[in-house]
mmCIF file with all atom_site columns, C-alpha atoms in Angstrom:
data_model
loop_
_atom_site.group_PDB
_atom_site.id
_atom_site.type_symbol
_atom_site.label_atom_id
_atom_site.label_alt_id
_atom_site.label_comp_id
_atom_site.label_asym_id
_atom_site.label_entity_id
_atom_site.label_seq_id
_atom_site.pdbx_PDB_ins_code
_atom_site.Cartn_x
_atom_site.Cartn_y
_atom_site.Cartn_z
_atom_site.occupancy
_atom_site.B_iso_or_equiv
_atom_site.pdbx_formal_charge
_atom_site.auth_seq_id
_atom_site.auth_comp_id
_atom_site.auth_asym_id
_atom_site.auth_atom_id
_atom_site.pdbx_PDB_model_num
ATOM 1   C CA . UNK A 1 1   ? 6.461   9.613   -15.865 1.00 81.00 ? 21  UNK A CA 1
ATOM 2   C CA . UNK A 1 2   ? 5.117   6.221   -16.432 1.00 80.00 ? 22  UNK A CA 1
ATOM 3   C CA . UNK A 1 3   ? 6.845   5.045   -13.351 1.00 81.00 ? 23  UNK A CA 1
ATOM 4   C CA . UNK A 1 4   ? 4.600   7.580   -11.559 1.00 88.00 ? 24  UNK A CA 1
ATOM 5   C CA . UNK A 1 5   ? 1.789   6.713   -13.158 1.00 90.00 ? 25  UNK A CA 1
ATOM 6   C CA . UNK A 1 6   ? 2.356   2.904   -12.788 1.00 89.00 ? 26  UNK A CA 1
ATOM 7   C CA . UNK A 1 7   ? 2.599   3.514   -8.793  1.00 92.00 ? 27  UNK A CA 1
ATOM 8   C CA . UNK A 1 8   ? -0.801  5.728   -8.582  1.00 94.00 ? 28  UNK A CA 1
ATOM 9   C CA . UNK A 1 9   ? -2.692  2.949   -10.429 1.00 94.00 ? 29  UNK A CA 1
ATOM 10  C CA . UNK A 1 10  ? -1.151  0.501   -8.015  1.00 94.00 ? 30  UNK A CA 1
ATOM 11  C CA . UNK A 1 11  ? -2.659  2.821   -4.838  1.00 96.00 ? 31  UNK A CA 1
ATOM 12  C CA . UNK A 1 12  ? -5.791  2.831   -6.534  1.00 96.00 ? 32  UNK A CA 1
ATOM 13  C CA . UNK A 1 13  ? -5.986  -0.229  -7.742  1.00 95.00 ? 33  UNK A CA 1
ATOM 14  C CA . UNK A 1 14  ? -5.227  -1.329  -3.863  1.00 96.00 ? 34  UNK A CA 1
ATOM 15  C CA . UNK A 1 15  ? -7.571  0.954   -2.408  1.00 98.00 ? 35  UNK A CA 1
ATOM 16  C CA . UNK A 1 16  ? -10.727 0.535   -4.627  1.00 96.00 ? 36  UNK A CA 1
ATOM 17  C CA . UNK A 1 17  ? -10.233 -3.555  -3.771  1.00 95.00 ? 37  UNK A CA 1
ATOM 18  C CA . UNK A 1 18  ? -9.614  -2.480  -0.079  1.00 97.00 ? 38  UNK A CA 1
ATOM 19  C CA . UNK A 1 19  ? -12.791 -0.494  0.332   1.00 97.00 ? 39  UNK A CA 1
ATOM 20  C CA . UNK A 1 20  ? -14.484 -3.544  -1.969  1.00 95.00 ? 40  UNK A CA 1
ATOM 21  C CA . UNK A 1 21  ? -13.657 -6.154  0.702   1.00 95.00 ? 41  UNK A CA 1
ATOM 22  C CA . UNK A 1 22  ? -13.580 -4.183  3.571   1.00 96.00 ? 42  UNK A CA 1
ATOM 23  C CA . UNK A 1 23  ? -17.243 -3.152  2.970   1.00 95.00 ? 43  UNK A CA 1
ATOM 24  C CA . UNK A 1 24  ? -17.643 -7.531  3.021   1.00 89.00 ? 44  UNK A CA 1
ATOM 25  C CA . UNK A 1 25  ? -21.058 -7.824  0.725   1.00 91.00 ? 45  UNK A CA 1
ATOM 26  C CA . UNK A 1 26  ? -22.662 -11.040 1.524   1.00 93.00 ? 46  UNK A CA 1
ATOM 27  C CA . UNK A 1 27  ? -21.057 -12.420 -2.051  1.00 92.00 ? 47  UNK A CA 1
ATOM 28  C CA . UNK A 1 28  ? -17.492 -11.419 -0.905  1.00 92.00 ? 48  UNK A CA 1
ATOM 29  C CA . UNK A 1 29  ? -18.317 -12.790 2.620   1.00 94.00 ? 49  UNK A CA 1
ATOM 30  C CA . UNK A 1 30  ? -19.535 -16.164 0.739   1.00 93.00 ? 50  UNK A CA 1
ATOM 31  C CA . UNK A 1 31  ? -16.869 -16.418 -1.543  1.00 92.00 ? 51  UNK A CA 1
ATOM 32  C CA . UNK A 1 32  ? -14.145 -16.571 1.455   1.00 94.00 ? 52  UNK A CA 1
ATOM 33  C CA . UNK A 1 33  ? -16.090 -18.751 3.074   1.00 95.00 ? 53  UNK A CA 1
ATOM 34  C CA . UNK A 1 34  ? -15.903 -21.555 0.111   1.00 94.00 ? 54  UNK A CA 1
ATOM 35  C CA . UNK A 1 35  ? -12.573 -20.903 0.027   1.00 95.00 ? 55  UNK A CA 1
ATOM 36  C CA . UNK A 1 36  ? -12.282 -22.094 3.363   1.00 95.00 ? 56  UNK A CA 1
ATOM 37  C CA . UNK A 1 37  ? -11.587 -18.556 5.233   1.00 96.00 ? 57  UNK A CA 1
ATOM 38  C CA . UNK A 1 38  ? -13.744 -17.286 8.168   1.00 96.00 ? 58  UNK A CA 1
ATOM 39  C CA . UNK A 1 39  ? -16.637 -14.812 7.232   1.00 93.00 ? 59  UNK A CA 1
ATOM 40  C CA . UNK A 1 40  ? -15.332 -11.403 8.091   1.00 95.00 ? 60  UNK A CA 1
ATOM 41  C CA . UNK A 1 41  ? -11.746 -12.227 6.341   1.00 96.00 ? 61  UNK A CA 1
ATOM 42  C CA . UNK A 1 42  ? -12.731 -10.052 4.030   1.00 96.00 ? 62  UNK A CA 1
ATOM 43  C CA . UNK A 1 43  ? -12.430 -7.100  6.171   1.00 96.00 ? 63  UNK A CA 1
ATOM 44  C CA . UNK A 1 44  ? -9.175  -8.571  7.096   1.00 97.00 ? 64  UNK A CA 1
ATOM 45  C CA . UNK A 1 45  ? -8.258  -8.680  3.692   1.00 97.00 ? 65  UNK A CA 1
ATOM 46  C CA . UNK A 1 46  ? -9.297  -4.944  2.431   1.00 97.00 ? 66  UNK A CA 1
ATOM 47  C CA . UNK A 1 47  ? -7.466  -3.574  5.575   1.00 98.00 ? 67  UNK A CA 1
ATOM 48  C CA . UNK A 1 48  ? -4.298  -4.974  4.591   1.00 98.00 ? 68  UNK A CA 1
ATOM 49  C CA . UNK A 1 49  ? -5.107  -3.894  0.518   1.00 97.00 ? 69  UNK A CA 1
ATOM 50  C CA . UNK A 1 50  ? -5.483  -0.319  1.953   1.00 98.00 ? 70  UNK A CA 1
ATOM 51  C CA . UNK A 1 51  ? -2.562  -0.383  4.209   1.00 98.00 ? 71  UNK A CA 1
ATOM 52  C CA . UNK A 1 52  ? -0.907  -1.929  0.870   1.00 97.00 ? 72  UNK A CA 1
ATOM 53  C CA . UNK A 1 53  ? -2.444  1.331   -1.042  1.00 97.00 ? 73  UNK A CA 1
ATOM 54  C CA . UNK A 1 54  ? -0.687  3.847   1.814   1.00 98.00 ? 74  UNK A CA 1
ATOM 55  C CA . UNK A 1 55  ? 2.813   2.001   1.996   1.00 97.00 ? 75  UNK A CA 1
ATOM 56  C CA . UNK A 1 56  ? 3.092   2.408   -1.712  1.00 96.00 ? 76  UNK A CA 1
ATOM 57  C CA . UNK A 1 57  ? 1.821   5.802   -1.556  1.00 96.00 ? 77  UNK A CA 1
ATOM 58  C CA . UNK A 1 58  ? 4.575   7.514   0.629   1.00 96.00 ? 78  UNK A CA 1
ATOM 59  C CA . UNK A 1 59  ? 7.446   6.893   -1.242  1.00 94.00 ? 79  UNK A CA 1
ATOM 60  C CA . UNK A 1 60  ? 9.619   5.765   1.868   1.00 96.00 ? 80  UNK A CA 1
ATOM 61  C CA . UNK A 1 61  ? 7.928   2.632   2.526   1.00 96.00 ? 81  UNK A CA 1
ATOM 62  C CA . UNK A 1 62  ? 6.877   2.001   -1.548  1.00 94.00 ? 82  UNK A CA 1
ATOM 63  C CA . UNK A 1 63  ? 9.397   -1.123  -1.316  1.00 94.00 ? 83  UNK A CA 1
ATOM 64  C CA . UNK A 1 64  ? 7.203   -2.636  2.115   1.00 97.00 ? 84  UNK A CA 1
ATOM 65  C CA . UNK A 1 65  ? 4.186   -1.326  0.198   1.00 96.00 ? 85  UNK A CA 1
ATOM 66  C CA . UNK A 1 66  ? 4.954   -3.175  -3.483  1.00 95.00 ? 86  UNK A CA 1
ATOM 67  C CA . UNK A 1 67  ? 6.091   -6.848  -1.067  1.00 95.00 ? 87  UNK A CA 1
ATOM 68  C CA . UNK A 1 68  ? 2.995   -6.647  0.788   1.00 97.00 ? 88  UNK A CA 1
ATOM 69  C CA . UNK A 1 69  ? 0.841   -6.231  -1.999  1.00 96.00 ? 89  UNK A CA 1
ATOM 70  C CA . UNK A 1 70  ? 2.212   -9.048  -4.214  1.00 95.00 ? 90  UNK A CA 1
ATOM 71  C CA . UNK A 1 71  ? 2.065   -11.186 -0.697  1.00 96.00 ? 91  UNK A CA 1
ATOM 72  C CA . UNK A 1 72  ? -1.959  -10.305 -0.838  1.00 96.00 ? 92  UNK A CA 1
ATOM 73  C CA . UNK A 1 73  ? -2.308  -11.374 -4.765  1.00 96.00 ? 93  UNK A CA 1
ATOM 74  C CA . UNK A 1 74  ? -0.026  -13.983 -4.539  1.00 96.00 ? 94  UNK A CA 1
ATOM 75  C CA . UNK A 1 75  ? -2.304  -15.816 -1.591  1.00 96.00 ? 95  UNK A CA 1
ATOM 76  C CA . UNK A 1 76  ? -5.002  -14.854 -3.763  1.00 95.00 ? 96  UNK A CA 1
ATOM 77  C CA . UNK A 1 77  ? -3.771  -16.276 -7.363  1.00 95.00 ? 97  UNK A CA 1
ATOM 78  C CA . UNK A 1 78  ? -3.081  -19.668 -4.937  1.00 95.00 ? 98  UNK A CA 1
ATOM 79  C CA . UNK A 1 79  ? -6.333  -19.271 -3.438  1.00 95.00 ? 99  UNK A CA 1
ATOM 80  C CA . UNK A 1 80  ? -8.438  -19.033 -6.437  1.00 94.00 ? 100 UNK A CA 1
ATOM 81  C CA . UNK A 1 81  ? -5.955  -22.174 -7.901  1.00 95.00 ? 101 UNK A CA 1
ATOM 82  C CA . UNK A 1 82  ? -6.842  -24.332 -5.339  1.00 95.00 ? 102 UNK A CA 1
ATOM 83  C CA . UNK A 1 83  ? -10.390 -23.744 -5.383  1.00 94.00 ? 103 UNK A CA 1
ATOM 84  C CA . UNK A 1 84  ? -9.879  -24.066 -9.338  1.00 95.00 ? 104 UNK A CA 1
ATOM 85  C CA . UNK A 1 85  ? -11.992 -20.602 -9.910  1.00 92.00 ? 105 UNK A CA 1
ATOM 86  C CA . UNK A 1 86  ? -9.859  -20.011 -13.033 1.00 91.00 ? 106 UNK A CA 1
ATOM 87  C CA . UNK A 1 87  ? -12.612 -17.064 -13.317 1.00 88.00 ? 107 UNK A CA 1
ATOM 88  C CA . UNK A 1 88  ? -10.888 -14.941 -10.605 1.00 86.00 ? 108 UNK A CA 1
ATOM 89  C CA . UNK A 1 89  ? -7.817  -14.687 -12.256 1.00 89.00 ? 109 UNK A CA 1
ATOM 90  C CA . UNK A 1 90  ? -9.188  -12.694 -14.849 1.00 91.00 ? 110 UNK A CA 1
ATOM 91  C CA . UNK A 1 91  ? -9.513  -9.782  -11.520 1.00 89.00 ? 111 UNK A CA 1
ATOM 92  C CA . UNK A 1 92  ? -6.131  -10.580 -10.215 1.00 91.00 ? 112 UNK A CA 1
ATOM 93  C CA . UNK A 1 93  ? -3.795  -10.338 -13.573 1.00 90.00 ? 113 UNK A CA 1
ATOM 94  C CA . UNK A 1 94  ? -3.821  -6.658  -13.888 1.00 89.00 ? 114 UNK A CA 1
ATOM 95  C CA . UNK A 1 95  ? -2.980  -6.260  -9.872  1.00 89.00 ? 115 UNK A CA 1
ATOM 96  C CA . UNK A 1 96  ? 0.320   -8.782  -10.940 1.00 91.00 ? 116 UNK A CA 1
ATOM 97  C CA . UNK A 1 97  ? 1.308   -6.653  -14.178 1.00 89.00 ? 117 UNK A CA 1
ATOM 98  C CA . UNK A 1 98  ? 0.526   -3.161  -12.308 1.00 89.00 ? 118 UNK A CA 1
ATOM 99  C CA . UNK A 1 99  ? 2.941   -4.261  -9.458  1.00 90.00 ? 119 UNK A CA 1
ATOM 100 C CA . UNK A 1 100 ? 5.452   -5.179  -12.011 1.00 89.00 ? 120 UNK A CA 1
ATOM 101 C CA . UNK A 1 101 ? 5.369   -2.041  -13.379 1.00 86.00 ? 121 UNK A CA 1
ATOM 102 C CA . UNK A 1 102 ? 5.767   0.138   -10.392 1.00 85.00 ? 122 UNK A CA 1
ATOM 103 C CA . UNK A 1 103 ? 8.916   -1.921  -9.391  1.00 83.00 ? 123 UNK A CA 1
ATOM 104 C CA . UNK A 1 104 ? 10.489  -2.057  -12.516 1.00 83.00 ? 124 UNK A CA 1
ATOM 105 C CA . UNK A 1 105 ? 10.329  1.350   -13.583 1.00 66.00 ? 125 UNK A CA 1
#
């Protein structure tokens, strides 16, 4: 049961930051572009969260879906580092203990 639920947070989790960064406000847009990332890597960015948010969804490709998904917060958690943004991590902790979760259980 909490396994279950542990994976639907994780494609909704994945999703919600998809549609967030696909749709590429003009703050998302700016903050890639101080980190040093073109303009519309945002939209980039949400496609491969929602692709994340599918692959976990089908339980066949959950294992691709779980790696690709802690590939996109680990770049991010390095990203934010970096840039020393400490703030951001705040966002990207419960993405890291939500993907533990849905592995481990």
């Amino acid at each position: 049961m909490l396994h279950t639920i542990s994976t639907w947070l994780v494609v909704a989790a994945f999703f919600g930051a998809g549609v967030f960064n696909a749709i590429g406000t003009s703050a998302t847009r700016s903050d890639f572009v101080r980190w040093g990332y073109p303009p519309w890597w945002c939209r980039v960015t949400g496609a491969l969260e929602i692709v994340t948010a599918a692959l976990v969804a089908y339980p066949p490709t959950r294992g691709m879906g779980l790696i690709l998904g802690a590939v996109i917060i680990a770049a991010a958690i390095l990203t934010v580092l970096r840039h020393r943004e400490y703030s951001h991590l705040t966002q990207l902790g419960p993405f890291v203990a939500l993907l533990a979760l849905a592995e481990i259980l």
